[in-house]
Short mmCIF file of C-alpha atoms and ligand atoms in Angstrom, two decimals:
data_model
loop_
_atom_site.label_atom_id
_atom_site.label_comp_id
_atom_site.label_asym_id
_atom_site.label_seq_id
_atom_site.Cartn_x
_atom_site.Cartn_y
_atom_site.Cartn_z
CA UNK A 152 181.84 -19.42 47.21
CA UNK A 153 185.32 -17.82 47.50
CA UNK A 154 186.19 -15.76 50.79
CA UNK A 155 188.65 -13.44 51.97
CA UNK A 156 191.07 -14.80 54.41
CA UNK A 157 191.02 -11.61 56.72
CA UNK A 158 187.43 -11.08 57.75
CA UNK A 159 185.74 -14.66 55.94
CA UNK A 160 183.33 -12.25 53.85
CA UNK A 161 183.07 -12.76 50.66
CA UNK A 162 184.95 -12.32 47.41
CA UNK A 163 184.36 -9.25 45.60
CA UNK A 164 182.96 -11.31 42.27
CA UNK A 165 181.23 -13.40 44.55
CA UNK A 166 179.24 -11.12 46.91
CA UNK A 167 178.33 -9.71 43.38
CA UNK A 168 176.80 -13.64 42.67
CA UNK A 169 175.21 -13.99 46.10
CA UNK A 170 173.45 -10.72 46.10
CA UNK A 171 171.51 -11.44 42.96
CA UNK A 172 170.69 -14.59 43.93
CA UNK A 173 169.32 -12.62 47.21
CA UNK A 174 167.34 -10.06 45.48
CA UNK A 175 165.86 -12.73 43.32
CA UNK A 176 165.23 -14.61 46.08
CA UNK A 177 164.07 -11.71 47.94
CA UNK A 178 161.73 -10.28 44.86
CA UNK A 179 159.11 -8.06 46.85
CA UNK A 180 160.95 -7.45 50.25
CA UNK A 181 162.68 -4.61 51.39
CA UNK A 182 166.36 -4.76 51.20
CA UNK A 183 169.27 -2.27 51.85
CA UNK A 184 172.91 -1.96 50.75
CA UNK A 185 175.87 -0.25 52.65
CA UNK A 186 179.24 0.61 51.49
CA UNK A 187 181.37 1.69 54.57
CA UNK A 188 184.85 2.29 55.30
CA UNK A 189 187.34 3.21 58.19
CA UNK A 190 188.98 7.16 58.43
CA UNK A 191 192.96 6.58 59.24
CA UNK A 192 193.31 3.05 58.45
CA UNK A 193 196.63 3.33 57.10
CA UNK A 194 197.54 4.40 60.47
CA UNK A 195 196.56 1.98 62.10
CA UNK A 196 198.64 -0.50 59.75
CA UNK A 197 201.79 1.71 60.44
CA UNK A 198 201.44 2.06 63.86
CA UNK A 199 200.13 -0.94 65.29
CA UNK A 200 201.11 -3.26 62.96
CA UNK A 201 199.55 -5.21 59.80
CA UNK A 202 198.34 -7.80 62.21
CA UNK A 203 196.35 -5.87 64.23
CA UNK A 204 194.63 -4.01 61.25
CA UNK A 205 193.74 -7.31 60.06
CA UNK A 206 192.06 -7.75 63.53
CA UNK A 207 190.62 -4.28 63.26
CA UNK A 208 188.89 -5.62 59.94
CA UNK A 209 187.92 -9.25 61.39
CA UNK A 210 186.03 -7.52 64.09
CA UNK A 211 184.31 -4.93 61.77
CA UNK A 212 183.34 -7.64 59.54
CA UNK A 213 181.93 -9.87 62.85
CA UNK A 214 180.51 -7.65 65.03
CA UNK A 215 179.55 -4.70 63.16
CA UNK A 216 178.17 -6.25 59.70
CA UNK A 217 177.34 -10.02 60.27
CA UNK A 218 176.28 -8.55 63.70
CA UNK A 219 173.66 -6.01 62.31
CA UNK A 220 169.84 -7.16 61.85
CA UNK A 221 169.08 -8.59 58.43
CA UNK A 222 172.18 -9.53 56.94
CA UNK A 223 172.72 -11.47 53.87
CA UNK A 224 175.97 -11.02 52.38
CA UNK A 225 178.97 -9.30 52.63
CA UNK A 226 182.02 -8.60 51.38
CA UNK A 227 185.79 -6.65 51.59
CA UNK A 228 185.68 -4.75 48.22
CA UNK A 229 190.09 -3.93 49.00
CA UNK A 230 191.46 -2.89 51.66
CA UNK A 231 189.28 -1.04 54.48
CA UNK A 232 186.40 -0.67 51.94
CA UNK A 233 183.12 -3.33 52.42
CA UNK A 234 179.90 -3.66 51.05
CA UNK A 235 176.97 -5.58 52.62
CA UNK A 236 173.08 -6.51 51.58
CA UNK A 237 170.55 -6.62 53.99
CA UNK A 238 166.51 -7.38 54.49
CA UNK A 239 164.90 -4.65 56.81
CA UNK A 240 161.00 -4.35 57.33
CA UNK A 241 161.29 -0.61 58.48
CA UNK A 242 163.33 1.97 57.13
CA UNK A 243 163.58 4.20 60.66
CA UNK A 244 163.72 0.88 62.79
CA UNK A 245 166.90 -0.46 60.54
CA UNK A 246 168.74 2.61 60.49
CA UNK A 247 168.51 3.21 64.24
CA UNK A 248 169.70 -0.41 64.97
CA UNK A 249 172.66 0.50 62.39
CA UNK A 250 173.65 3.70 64.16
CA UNK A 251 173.37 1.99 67.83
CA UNK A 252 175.67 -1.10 66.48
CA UNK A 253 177.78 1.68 64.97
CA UNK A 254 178.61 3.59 67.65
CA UNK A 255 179.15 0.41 70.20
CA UNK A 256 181.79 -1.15 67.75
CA UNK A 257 183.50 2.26 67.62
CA UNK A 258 183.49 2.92 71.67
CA UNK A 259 184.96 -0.77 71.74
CA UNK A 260 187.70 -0.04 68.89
CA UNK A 261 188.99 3.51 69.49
CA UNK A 262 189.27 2.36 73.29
CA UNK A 263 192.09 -0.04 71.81
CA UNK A 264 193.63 2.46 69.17
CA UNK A 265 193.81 5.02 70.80
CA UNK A 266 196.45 6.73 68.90
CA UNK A 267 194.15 7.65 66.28
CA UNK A 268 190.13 9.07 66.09
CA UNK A 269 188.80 6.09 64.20
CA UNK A 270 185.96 6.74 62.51
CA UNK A 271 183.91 4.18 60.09
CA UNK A 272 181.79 6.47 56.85
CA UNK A 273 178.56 4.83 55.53
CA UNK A 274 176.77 5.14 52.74
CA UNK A 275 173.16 3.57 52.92
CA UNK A 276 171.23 3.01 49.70
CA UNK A 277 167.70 1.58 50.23
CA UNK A 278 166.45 -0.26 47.55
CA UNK A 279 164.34 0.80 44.50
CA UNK A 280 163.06 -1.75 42.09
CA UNK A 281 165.03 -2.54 39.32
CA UNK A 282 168.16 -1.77 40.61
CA UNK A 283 171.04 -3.27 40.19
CA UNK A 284 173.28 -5.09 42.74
CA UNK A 285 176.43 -2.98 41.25
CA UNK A 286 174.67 0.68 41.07
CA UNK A 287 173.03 0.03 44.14
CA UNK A 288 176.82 -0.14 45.64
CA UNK A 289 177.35 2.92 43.34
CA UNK A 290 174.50 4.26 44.66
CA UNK A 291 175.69 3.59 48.50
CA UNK A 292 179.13 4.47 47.81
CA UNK A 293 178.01 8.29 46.19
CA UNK A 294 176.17 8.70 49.72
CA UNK A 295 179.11 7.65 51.36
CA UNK A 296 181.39 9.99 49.87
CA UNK A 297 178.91 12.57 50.84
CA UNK A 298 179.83 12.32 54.33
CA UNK A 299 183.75 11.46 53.36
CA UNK A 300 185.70 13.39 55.98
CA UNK A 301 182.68 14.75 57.90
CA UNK A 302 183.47 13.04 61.42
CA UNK A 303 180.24 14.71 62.90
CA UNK A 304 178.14 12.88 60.38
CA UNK A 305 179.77 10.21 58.78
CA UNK A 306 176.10 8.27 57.99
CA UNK A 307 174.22 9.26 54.82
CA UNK A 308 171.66 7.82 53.29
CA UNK A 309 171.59 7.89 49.71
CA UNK A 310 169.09 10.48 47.93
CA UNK A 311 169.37 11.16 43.73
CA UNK A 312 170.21 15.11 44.39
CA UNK A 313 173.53 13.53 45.75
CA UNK A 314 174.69 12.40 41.74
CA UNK A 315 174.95 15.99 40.66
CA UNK A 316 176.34 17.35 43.86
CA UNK A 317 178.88 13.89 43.13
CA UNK A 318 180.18 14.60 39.83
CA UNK A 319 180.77 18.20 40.64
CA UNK A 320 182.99 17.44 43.75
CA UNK A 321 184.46 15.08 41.79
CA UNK A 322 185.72 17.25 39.61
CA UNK A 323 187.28 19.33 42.63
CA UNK A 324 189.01 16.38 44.27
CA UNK A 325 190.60 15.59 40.74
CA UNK A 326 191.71 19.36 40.12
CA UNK A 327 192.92 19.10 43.90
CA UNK A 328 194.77 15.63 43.85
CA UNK A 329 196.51 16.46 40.15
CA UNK A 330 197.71 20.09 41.68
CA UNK A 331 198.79 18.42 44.46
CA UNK A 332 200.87 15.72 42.61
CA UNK A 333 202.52 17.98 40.05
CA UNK A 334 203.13 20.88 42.83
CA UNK A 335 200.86 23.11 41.13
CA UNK A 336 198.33 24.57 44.26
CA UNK A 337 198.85 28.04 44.01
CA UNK A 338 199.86 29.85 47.26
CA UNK A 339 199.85 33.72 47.55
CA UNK A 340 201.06 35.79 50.55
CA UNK A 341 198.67 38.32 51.96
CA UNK A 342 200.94 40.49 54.13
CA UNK A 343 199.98 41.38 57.90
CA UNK A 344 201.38 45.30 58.93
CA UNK A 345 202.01 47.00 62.10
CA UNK A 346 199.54 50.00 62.75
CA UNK A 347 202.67 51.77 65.03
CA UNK A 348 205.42 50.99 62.18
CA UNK A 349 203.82 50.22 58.96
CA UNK A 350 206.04 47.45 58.45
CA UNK A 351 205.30 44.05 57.58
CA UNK A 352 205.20 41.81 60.86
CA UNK A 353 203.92 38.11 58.84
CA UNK A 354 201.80 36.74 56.59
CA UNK A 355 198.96 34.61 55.08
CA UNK A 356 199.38 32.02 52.98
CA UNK A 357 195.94 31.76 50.79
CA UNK A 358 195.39 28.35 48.53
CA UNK A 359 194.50 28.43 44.64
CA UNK A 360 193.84 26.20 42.67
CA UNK A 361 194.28 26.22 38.60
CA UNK A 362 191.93 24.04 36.20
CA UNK A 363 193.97 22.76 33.06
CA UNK A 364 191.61 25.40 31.03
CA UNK A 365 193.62 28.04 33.74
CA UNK A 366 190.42 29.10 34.75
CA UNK A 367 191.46 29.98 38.39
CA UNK A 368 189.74 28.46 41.89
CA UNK A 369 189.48 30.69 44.79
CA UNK A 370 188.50 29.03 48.42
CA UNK A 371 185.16 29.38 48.18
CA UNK A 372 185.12 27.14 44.79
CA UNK A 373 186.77 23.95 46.93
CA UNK A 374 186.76 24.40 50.30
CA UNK A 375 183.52 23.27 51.28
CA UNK A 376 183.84 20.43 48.61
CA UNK A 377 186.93 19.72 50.17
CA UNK A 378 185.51 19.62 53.74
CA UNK A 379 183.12 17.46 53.13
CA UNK A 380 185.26 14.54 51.66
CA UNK A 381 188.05 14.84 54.02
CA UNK A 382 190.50 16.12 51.27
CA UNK A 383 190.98 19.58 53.39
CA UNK A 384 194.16 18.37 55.13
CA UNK A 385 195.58 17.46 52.02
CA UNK A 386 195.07 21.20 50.72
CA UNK A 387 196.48 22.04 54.21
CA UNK A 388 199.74 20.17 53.84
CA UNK A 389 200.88 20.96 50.07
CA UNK A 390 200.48 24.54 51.29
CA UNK A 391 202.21 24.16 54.31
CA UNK A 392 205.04 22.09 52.32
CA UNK A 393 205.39 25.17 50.00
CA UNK A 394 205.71 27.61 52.87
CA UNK A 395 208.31 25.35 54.36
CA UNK A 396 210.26 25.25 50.83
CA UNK A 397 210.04 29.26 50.21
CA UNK A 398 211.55 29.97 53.81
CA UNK A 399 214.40 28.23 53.41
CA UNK A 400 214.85 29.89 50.14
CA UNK A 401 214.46 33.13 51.66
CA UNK A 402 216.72 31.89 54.32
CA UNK A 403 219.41 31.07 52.09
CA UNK A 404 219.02 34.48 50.26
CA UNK A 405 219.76 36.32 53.44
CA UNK A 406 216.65 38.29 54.05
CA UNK A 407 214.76 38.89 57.20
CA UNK A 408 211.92 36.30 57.62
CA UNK A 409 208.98 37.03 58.89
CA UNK A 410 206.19 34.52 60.49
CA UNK A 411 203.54 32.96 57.48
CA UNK A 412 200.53 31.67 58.35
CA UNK A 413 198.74 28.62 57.36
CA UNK A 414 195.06 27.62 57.65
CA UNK A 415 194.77 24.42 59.57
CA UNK A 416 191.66 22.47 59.12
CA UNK A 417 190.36 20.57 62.02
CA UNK A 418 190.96 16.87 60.89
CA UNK A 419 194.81 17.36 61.24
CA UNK A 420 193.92 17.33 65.14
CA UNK A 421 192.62 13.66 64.61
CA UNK A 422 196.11 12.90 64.41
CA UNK A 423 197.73 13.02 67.87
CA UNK A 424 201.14 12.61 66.68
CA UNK A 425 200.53 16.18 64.99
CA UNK A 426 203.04 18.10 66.67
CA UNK A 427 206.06 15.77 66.58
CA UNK A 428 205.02 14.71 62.90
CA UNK A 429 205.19 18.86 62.08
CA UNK A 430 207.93 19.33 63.76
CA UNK A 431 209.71 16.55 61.81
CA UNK A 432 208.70 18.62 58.86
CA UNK A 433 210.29 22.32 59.53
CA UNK A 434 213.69 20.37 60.20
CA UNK A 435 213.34 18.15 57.18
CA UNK A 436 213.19 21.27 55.46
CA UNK A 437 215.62 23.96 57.64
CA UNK A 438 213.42 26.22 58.85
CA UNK A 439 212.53 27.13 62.56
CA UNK A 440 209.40 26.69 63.22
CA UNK A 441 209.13 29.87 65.12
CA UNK A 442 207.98 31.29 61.54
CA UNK A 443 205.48 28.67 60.84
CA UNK A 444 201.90 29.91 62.35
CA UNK A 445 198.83 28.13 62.37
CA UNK A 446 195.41 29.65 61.82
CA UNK A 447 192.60 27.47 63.16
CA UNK A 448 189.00 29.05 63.35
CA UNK A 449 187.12 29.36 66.62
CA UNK A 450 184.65 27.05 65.62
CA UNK A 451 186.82 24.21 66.28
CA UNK A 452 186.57 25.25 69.88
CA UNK A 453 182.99 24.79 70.27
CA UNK A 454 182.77 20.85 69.68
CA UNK A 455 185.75 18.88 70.67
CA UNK A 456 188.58 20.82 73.18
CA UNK A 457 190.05 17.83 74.92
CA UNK A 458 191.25 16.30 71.85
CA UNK A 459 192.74 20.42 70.44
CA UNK A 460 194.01 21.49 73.67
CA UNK A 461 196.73 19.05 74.88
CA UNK A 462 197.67 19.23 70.93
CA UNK A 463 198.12 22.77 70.57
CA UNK A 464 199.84 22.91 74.15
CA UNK A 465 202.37 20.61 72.09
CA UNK A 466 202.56 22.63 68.57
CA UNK A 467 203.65 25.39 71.13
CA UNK A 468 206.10 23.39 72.64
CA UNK A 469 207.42 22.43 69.35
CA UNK A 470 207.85 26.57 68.92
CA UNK A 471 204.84 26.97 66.63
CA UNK A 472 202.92 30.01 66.89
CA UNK A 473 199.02 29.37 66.83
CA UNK A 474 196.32 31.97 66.34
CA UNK A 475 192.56 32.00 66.00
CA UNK A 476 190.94 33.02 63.14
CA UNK A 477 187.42 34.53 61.94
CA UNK A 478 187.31 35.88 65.50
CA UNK A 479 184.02 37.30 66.32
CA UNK A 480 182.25 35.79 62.80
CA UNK A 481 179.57 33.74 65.08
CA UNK A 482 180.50 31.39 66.84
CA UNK A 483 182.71 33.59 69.22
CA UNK A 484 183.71 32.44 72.94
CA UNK A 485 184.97 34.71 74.77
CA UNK A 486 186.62 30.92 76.34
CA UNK A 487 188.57 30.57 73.37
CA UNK A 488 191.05 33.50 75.06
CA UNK A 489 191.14 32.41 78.56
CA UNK A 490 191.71 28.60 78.39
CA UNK A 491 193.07 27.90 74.75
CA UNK A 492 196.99 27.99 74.75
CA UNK A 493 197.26 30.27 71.52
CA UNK A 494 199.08 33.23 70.46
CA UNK A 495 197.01 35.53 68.27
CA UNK A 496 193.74 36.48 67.69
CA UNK A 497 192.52 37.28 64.09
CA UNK A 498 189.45 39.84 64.41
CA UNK A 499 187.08 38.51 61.92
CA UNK A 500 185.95 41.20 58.43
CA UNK A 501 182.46 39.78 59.22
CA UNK A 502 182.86 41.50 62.77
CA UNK A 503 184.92 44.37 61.70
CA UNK A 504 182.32 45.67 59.05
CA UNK A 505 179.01 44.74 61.23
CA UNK A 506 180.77 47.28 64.01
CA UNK A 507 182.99 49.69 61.99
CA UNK A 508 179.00 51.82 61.14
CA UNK A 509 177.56 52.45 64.49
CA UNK A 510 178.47 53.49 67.95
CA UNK A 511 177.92 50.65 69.60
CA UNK A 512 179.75 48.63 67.29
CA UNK A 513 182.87 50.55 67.55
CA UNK A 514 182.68 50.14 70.90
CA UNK A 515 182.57 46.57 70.77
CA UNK A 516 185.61 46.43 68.65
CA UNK A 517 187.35 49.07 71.63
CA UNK A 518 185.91 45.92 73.69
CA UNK A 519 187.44 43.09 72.27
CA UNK A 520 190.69 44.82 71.02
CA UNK A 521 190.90 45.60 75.09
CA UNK A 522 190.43 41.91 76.19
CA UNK A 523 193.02 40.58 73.93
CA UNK A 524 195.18 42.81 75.19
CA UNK A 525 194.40 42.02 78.69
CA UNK A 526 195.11 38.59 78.30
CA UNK A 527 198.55 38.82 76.50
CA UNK A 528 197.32 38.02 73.01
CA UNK A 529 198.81 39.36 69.82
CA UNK A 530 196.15 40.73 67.25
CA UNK A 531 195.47 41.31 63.85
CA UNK A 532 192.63 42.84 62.77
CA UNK A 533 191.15 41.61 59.17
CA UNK A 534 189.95 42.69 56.58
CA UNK A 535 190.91 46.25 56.67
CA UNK A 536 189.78 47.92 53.20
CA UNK A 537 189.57 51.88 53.93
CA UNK A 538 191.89 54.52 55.90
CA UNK A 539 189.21 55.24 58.18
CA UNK A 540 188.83 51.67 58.99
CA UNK A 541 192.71 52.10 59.94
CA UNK A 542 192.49 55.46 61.77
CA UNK A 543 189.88 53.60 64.24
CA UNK A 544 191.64 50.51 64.79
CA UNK A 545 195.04 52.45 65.26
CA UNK A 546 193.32 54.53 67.83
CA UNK A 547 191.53 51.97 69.80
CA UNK A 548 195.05 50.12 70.30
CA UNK A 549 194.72 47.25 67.83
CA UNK A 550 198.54 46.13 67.14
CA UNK A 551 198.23 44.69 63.46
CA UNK A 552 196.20 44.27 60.21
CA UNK A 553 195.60 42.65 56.98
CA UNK A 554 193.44 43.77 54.28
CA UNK A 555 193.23 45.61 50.85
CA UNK A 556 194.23 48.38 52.41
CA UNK A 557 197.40 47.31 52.02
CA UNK A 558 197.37 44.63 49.80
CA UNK A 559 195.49 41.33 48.36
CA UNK A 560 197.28 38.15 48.25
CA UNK A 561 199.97 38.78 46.30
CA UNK A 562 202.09 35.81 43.89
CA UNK A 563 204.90 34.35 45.59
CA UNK A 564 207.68 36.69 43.71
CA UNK A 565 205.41 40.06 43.74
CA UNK A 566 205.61 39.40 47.78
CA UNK A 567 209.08 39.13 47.71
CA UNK A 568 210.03 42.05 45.50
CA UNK A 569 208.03 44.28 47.75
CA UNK A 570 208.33 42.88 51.55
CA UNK A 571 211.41 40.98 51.65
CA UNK A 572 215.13 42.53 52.33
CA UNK A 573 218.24 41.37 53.41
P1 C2E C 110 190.71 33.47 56.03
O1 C2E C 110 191.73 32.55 56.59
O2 C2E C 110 189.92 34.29 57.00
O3 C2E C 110 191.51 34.40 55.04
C1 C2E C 110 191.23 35.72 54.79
C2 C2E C 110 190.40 35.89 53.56
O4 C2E C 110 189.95 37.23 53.47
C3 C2E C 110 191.17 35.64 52.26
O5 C2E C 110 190.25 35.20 51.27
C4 C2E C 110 191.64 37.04 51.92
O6 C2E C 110 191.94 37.18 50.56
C5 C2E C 110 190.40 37.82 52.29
N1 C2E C 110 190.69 39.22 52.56
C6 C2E C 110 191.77 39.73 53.18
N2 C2E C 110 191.67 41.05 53.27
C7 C2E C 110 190.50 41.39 52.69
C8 C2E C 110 189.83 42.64 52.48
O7 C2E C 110 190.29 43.70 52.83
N3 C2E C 110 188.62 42.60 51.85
C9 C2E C 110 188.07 41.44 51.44
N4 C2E C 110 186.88 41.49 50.82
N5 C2E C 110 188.67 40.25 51.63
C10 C2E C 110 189.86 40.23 52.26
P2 C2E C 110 190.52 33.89 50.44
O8 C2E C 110 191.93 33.84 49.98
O9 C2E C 110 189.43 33.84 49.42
O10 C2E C 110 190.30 32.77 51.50
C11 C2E C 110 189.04 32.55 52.06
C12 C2E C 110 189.12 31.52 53.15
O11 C2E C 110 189.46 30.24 52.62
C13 C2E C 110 190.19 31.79 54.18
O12 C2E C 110 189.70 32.70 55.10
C14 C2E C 110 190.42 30.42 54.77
O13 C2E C 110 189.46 30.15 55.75
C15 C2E C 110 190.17 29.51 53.58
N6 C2E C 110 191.45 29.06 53.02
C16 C2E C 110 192.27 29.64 52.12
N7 C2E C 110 193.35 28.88 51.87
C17 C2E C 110 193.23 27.77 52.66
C18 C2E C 110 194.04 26.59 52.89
O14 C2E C 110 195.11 26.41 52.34
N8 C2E C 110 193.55 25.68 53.78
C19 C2E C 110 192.37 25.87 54.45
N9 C2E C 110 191.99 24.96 55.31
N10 C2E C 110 191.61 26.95 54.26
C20 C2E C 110 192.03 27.89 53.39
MG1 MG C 111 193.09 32.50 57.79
MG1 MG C 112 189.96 34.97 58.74
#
């Protein structure tokens, strides 16, 4: 039997060999295939080195797979991708001894990188008779790509709802990677206003995307999709690359920019080279970054703040403006305002309509606009659809707004002919 030089696991065609010859041999006992691979691994190549990616691999393929209970064979499919058989007696009993070995090869290995929040997806496919080695790796790999991006819980065990839910995000992730190579993600401008001037202070940049039948995607279609496989950032980034590339056109046409807004998903902050690798952007592509803005949602805030904070303190630094959006749709700290180093808060719609109807409610929204203005935040209020909405806000002090009202996301060149002058 061939094996692979880095980790001494098998050969592709020949893990395929050895693992029928196991589940012949097997015939009657319980056995289990994986499919697993690492978040970031490309990183690791370019920042430590090849050689120490190859180590990265070795270790994987010692400790974590020949090193779990009940293995048989293994093998590096490419790259940071592996597949592995193994015997178990006990569902529950296997799986725990899988997540324990998990998480003490991880401790040991992001202790070492790290630069980077390594994090190693599985898919788990116990086995059903008369399956075959290769669509039981199918089978893993679909559960795997379940949990694709999804660093809370990057385990899944393989169940047959997953197929549909898999072809259908499929679909997505093709639409998204094809709009991303030919430049085609839509981005529209939703325009922020001052309540004291009227004028337009910023705005949102808002993704679309377009299906070759033009049938056209709004958030709602992808983003969770998206999410879920850890393709988000890659939304993030073609719209942040065509924000860059429209302010420097706007630059060079002499008119008076105004901030726009991106929404930044929370993987980006994996990354702790964010700052200086964004800031490398804007210059690449003449703009100051003092009109790039970056909307991240509160809920980021409840789960993993030593990792955010020291990045955001740096995005600052760099002379990015932060804000926090969805404020006050659920999972609202009043912390996020006293110890997160941002510069806007965005008052959720959710929030806004749940208070605008009743007394208490409006007092509320007097409540919150108050704090943010205690604390030296800039606000905009969302959502805005109706003049008495307006007339509140206005009179309970709140700065700025974004809604209907004014206007929906608009196409790139209706934003221009009605907001922009020189
Ligand atoms: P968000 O960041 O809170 O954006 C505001 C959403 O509210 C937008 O919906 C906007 O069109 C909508 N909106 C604004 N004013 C009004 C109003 O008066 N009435 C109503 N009914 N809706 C209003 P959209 O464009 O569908 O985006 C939904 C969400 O999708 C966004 O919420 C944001 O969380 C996410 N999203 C959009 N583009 C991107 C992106 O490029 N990257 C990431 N990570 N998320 C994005
Ligand atoms: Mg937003
Ligand atoms: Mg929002």
């Amino acid at each position: 039997m061939r094996t692979d030089d880095v980790t001494a696991l098998l050969l592709y065609e020949d893990f395929i060999e050895q693992a029928e010859y196991e589940l012949k041999k097997h015939a009657g006992k319980k056995l289990v295939m994986i499919t697993m691979d690492f978040s970031n691994f490309n990183y690791i190549n370019n920042m430590y080195g090849y050689k120490e990616g190859d180590k990265l691999l070795r270790q994987a393929a010692d400790e974590f797979i020949r090193g779990s209970r009940g293995f048989l064979c293994g093998c590096r499919m490419y790259s940071d991708h592996f597949a592995a058989l193994f015997e178990h007696d006990n569902h529950n009993d296997w799986l725990q001894m899988l997540t324990v070995n998990r998480g003490d090869y991880l401790r040991d290995t992001r202790t070492k990188f790290a630069a980077t929040f390594l994090q190693l997806y599985i898919g788990i496919y116990f086995w059903e008779p008369g399956v075959s080695v290769k669509k039981a790796i199918d089978k893993a790999n679909i559960a795997r790509k379940m949990v694709k991006g999804n660093h809370r819980e990057p385990v899944c065990v393989y169940l047959p709802e997953y197929e549909n839910k898999y072809f259908k995000d499929a679909e997505m992730i093709a639409l998204l990677k094809r709009s991303v190579a030919d430049d085609n993600v839509v981005v529209l401008l939703q325009p922020k206003i001052s309540l004291e001037t009227g004028e337009v202070i910023g705005a949102e940049a808002l993704a679309r995307l377009r299906g070759t039948d033009g049938k056209v995607y709004l958030p709602a279609d992808f983003i969770p999709t998206l999410e879920s496989v850890g393709y988000i950032t890659a939304l993030d980034n073609a719209v942040l690359r065509k924000v860059i590339k429209l302010l420097r056109e706007w630059k060079d046409k002499g008119y008076g920019l105004v901030p726009i807004s991106v929404n930044w998903s929370y993987p980006h902050f994996l990354h702790s080279t964010l700052a200086k690798d964004l800031k490398a952007l804007v210059d690449g592509g003449g703009v100051d970054p003092k009109y790039i803005e970056f909307e991240i949602t509160e809920r980021m805030f409840t789960t993993d703040l030593d990792t955010v904070i020291p990045i955001l303190k740096e995005m600052r630094e760099e002379g990015f403006e932060i804000s926090v959006d969805d404020f006050g749709s659920g999972y609202s700290s009043f912390n996020v305002m006293g110890i997160l180093p941002v510069d806007t808060i965005k008052i959720d719609k959710g929030f806004l309509d749940s208070c605008f109807n009743n007394e208490k409610g409006k007092q509320l929204i007097q409540g919150v606009i108050d704090v943010i203005k205690k604390v030296k935040l800039q606000m905009v209020c969302e959502g805005v659809e109706t003049k008495e909405q307006a007339d509140m806000l206005k009179a309970f002090g709140c700065a700025n707004v974004q809604g209907y009202l004014y206007d929906k996301p608009l196409s790139l060149e209706a934003f221009e002919a009605k907001y922009m002058k020189k």
